[in-house]
mmCIF file of C-alpha atoms in Angstrom:
data_model
loop_
_atom_site.group_PDB
_atom_site.id
_atom_site.type_symbol
_atom_site.label_atom_id
_atom_site.label_comp_id
_atom_site.label_asym_id
_atom_site.label_seq_id
_atom_site.Cartn_x
_atom_site.Cartn_y
_atom_site.Cartn_z
ATOM 1 C CA UNK F 5 -6.653 -16.308 -1.247
ATOM 2 C CA UNK F 6 -4.950 -15.241 1.973
ATOM 3 C CA UNK F 7 -5.902 -12.034 3.810
ATOM 4 C CA UNK F 8 -2.510 -11.889 5.531
ATOM 5 C CA UNK F 9 1.062 -11.827 4.288
ATOM 6 C CA UNK F 10 3.962 -12.397 6.685
ATOM 7 C CA UNK F 11 7.666 -11.757 6.739
ATOM 8 C CA UNK F 12 10.174 -11.991 9.549
ATOM 9 C CA UNK F 13 9.177 -8.650 11.069
ATOM 10 C CA UNK F 14 5.874 -7.689 9.505
ATOM 11 C CA UNK F 15 2.398 -8.899 8.753
ATOM 12 C CA UNK F 16 0.086 -7.206 6.261
ATOM 13 C CA UNK F 17 -3.521 -7.519 7.388
ATOM 14 C CA UNK F 18 -6.529 -6.678 5.232
ATOM 15 C CA UNK F 19 -8.488 -3.872 6.892
ATOM 16 C CA UNK F 20 -12.127 -4.792 7.354
ATOM 17 C CA UNK F 21 -15.041 -2.478 6.757
ATOM 18 C CA UNK F 22 -15.682 -2.483 10.503
ATOM 19 C CA UNK F 23 -12.090 -1.378 11.187
ATOM 20 C CA UNK F 24 -12.300 1.372 8.553
ATOM 21 C CA UNK F 25 -15.643 2.599 9.955
ATOM 22 C CA UNK F 26 -14.245 2.719 13.500
ATOM 23 C CA UNK F 27 -11.149 4.521 12.207
ATOM 24 C CA UNK F 28 -13.205 7.069 10.281
ATOM 25 C CA UNK F 29 -15.168 7.775 13.463
ATOM 26 C CA UNK F 30 -11.868 8.171 15.372
ATOM 27 C CA UNK F 31 -12.942 5.319 17.644
ATOM 28 C CA UNK F 32 -9.406 4.235 18.502
ATOM 29 C CA UNK F 33 -10.564 1.893 21.242
ATOM 30 C CA UNK F 34 -12.884 -0.055 18.940
ATOM 31 C CA UNK F 35 -10.384 -0.095 16.063
ATOM 32 C CA UNK F 36 -7.645 -1.343 18.345
ATOM 33 C CA UNK F 37 -9.878 -3.980 19.938
ATOM 34 C CA UNK F 38 -10.703 -5.506 16.541
ATOM 35 C CA UNK F 39 -7.142 -6.792 16.116
ATOM 36 C CA UNK F 40 -5.402 -5.981 19.381
ATOM 37 C CA UNK F 41 -2.881 -3.666 17.738
ATOM 38 C CA UNK F 42 -1.428 -0.453 18.996
ATOM 39 C CA UNK F 43 -2.509 2.132 16.411
ATOM 40 C CA UNK F 44 -0.610 5.440 16.171
ATOM 41 C CA UNK F 45 -2.710 8.607 16.042
ATOM 42 C CA UNK F 46 -1.356 9.291 12.531
ATOM 43 C CA UNK F 47 -3.698 6.594 11.200
ATOM 44 C CA UNK F 48 -6.790 8.387 12.517
ATOM 45 C CA UNK F 49 -5.688 11.567 10.700
ATOM 46 C CA UNK F 50 -6.051 9.798 7.316
ATOM 47 C CA UNK F 51 -9.784 10.524 7.139
ATOM 48 C CA UNK F 52 -9.838 11.365 3.405
ATOM 49 C CA UNK F 53 -8.077 8.130 2.494
ATOM 50 C CA UNK F 54 -10.204 6.032 4.853
ATOM 51 C CA UNK F 55 -13.415 7.571 3.468
ATOM 52 C CA UNK F 56 -12.255 7.031 -0.117
ATOM 53 C CA UNK F 57 -11.458 3.359 0.503
ATOM 54 C CA UNK F 58 -14.801 2.796 2.272
ATOM 55 C CA UNK F 59 -16.542 4.274 -0.780
ATOM 56 C CA UNK F 60 -14.406 2.176 -3.163
ATOM 57 C CA UNK F 61 -15.330 -1.004 -1.285
ATOM 58 C CA UNK F 62 -19.037 -0.124 -1.280
ATOM 59 C CA UNK F 63 -19.067 0.806 -4.983
ATOM 60 C CA UNK F 64 -17.236 -2.332 -6.072
ATOM 61 C CA UNK F 65 -17.150 -5.345 -3.738
ATOM 62 C CA UNK F 66 -14.605 -6.984 -6.091
ATOM 63 C CA UNK F 67 -12.158 -4.254 -5.034
ATOM 64 C CA UNK F 68 -12.107 -5.451 -1.404
ATOM 65 C CA UNK F 69 -9.122 -7.854 -1.736
ATOM 66 C CA UNK F 70 -7.110 -5.014 -3.269
ATOM 67 C CA UNK F 71 -7.943 -2.458 -0.580
ATOM 68 C CA UNK F 72 -5.885 -1.234 2.355
ATOM 69 C CA UNK F 73 -3.793 -3.434 4.581
ATOM 70 C CA UNK F 74 -2.263 -2.557 7.910
ATOM 71 C CA UNK F 75 1.500 -2.935 8.115
ATOM 72 C CA UNK F 76 1.907 -4.456 11.569
ATOM 73 C CA UNK F 77 5.156 -5.095 13.409
ATOM 74 C CA UNK F 78 4.782 -8.702 14.516
ATOM 75 C CA UNK F 79 6.865 -8.563 17.706
ATOM 76 C CA UNK F 80 5.193 -5.459 19.147
ATOM 77 C CA UNK F 81 1.717 -5.689 17.638
ATOM 78 C CA UNK F 82 1.997 -2.081 16.458
ATOM 79 C CA UNK F 83 0.527 -0.771 13.220
ATOM 80 C CA UNK F 84 3.570 0.946 11.695
ATOM 81 C CA UNK F 85 1.839 2.011 8.468
ATOM 82 C CA UNK F 86 -0.491 0.921 5.696
ATOM 83 C CA UNK F 87 -0.292 -0.227 2.106
ATOM 84 C CA UNK F 88 -2.803 -1.065 -0.596
ATOM 85 C CA UNK F 89 -3.825 -0.933 -4.211
ATOM 86 C CA UNK F 90 -5.687 2.042 -5.670
ATOM 87 C CA UNK F 91 -7.991 -0.150 -7.763
ATOM 88 C CA UNK F 92 -8.428 -3.614 -9.157
ATOM 89 C CA UNK F 93 -5.902 -4.626 -11.862
ATOM 90 C CA UNK F 94 -6.104 -2.939 -15.254
ATOM 91 C CA UNK F 95 -7.795 0.382 -14.510
ATOM 92 C CA UNK F 96 -8.308 2.651 -17.516
ATOM 93 C CA UNK F 97 -6.278 5.484 -15.970
ATOM 94 C CA UNK F 98 -3.108 3.345 -16.220
ATOM 95 C CA UNK F 99 -3.612 2.393 -19.892
ATOM 96 C CA UNK F 100 -1.355 5.231 -21.059
ATOM 97 C CA UNK F 101 1.474 3.952 -18.854
ATOM 98 C CA UNK F 102 1.090 0.197 -18.435
ATOM 99 C CA UNK F 103 -2.092 -1.518 -19.659
ATOM 100 C CA UNK F 104 -3.160 -4.281 -17.294
ATOM 101 C CA UNK F 105 -1.000 -2.958 -14.472
ATOM 102 C CA UNK F 106 -1.972 -2.075 -10.948
ATOM 103 C CA UNK F 107 -0.963 0.874 -8.783
ATOM 104 C CA UNK F 108 -0.352 0.812 -5.083
ATOM 105 C CA UNK F 109 0.616 3.278 -2.398
ATOM 106 C CA UNK F 110 1.974 3.039 1.097
ATOM 107 C CA UNK F 111 2.763 5.090 4.162
ATOM 108 C CA UNK F 112 4.998 4.240 7.074
ATOM 109 C CA UNK F 113 4.247 6.386 10.112
ATOM 110 C CA UNK F 114 6.974 8.895 11.056
ATOM 111 C CA UNK F 115 8.232 7.114 14.150
ATOM 112 C CA UNK F 116 8.872 3.921 12.160
ATOM 113 C CA UNK F 117 10.505 5.305 9.015
ATOM 114 C CA UNK F 118 14.017 4.489 7.822
ATOM 115 C CA UNK F 119 13.912 0.983 9.310
ATOM 116 C CA UNK F 120 13.223 -0.954 6.112
ATOM 117 C CA UNK F 121 9.497 -1.435 6.770
ATOM 118 C CA UNK F 122 8.378 0.173 3.494
ATOM 119 C CA UNK F 123 10.595 -2.081 1.399
ATOM 120 C CA UNK F 124 9.513 -5.165 3.346
ATOM 121 C CA UNK F 125 5.817 -4.267 3.026
ATOM 122 C CA UNK F 126 6.185 -3.625 -0.727
ATOM 123 C CA UNK F 127 7.783 -7.041 -1.172
ATOM 124 C CA UNK F 128 4.934 -8.688 0.730
ATOM 125 C CA UNK F 129 2.219 -6.869 -1.235
ATOM 126 C CA UNK F 130 3.745 -7.595 -4.629
ATOM 127 C CA UNK F 131 4.339 -11.223 -3.697
ATOM 128 C CA UNK F 132 0.676 -11.496 -2.634
ATOM 129 C CA UNK F 133 -0.535 -10.067 -5.977
ATOM 130 C CA UNK F 134 1.727 -12.339 -8.011
ATOM 131 C CA UNK F 135 0.946 -15.455 -5.965
ATOM 132 C CA UNK F 136 -2.824 -14.958 -5.912
ATOM 133 C CA UNK F 137 -3.490 -13.203 -9.242
ATOM 134 C CA UNK F 138 -0.348 -13.529 -11.378
ATOM 135 C CA UNK F 139 -0.038 -9.736 -11.730
ATOM 136 C CA UNK F 140 2.891 -8.754 -13.940
ATOM 137 C CA UNK F 141 3.074 -4.937 -13.807
ATOM 138 C CA UNK F 142 3.124 -2.703 -10.738
ATOM 139 C CA UNK F 143 2.979 1.084 -10.613
ATOM 140 C CA UNK F 144 3.855 3.610 -7.929
ATOM 141 C CA UNK F 145 3.417 7.357 -8.328
ATOM 142 C CA UNK F 146 5.593 9.566 -6.167
ATOM 143 C CA UNK F 147 5.305 13.285 -5.462
ATOM 144 C CA UNK F 148 8.173 15.116 -7.125
ATOM 145 C CA UNK F 149 9.560 16.350 -3.789
ATOM 146 C CA UNK F 150 9.544 12.948 -2.034
ATOM 147 C CA UNK F 151 13.170 12.008 -2.642
ATOM 148 C CA UNK F 152 13.163 9.164 -0.112
ATOM 149 C CA UNK F 153 10.340 7.382 -1.972
ATOM 150 C CA UNK F 154 12.056 8.019 -5.322
ATOM 151 C CA UNK F 155 15.219 6.362 -3.999
ATOM 152 C CA UNK F 156 13.221 3.444 -2.592
ATOM 153 C CA UNK F 157 11.376 2.878 -5.876
ATOM 154 C CA UNK F 158 14.642 2.859 -7.837
ATOM 155 C CA UNK F 159 16.359 0.616 -5.252
ATOM 156 C CA UNK F 160 13.564 -1.955 -5.553
ATOM 157 C CA UNK F 161 13.851 -1.894 -9.344
ATOM 158 C CA UNK F 162 11.036 0.411 -10.449
ATOM 159 C CA UNK F 163 11.770 2.423 -13.590
ATOM 160 C CA UNK F 164 10.415 5.932 -14.116
ATOM 161 C CA UNK F 165 8.151 5.933 -17.173
ATOM 162 C CA UNK F 166 6.418 9.291 -17.005
ATOM 163 C CA UNK F 167 4.708 11.888 -14.906
ATOM 164 C CA UNK F 168 1.174 12.986 -14.243
ATOM 165 C CA UNK F 169 -0.780 15.641 -12.431
ATOM 166 C CA UNK F 170 -2.741 14.055 -9.596
ATOM 167 C CA UNK F 171 -5.788 16.155 -8.645
ATOM 168 C CA UNK F 172 -5.123 15.588 -4.938
ATOM 169 C CA UNK F 173 -1.355 15.123 -4.622
ATOM 170 C CA UNK F 174 -0.075 17.392 -7.401
ATOM 171 C CA UNK F 175 2.693 16.475 -9.835
ATOM 172 C CA UNK F 176 3.920 12.900 -9.489
ATOM 173 C CA UNK F 177 6.548 10.799 -11.208
ATOM 174 C CA UNK F 178 5.227 7.437 -12.371
ATOM 175 C CA UNK F 179 7.328 4.302 -11.881
ATOM 176 C CA UNK F 180 6.714 0.756 -13.118
ATOM 177 C CA UNK F 181 8.065 -2.634 -12.074
ATOM 178 C CA UNK F 182 7.552 -5.341 -14.705
ATOM 179 C CA UNK F 183 9.337 -7.834 -16.946
ATOM 180 C CA UNK F 184 12.990 -8.489 -16.115
ATOM 181 C CA UNK F 185 12.933 -5.914 -13.301
ATOM 182 C CA UNK F 186 10.030 -7.741 -11.658
ATOM 183 C CA UNK F 187 11.821 -11.094 -12.053
ATOM 184 C CA UNK F 188 14.959 -9.653 -10.406
ATOM 185 C CA UNK F 189 12.777 -8.214 -7.651
ATOM 186 C CA UNK F 190 11.086 -11.536 -6.882
ATOM 187 C CA UNK F 191 14.409 -13.418 -6.918
ATOM 188 C CA UNK F 192 15.902 -10.841 -4.517
ATOM 189 C CA UNK F 193 13.074 -11.367 -2.030
#
């Protein structure tokens, strides 16, 4: 199993516990020194997410390969965002939508949006999950007012299958990529 996935412009790098701890403590110098990246301040504002993923990793060491990855621009060595799975495959909360599926989320920092990085990172993450674990169903949940992410999900081939009330993020539309749509997606990559 590979901890990195690469494309022409990006590399997805698994975030270590040490990196997450340094990030949670807003120790930008230490976090940056661990990989040599430039890390935008936006990352250090994600304290709730960082804390949640640290707790997830501690509660279930088998979750670690599914946890957060940095989205790093290869040419500049800049962390342009992050992406990762919410759980291991097949969590009970997805049974009503897609049993055996896996949900992921992503953020591209403001300065780097609208440059195709989100789409490229999604391709890399899905390819990693298929190549290493033969995952066949992927879920993204998007806040109802996030039209850019809705368009991106549909462009990639995700189909809306429902909605749910997230206790943190509010109402979200649930999209799935599986079956023929997933095959078209992997052929397009």
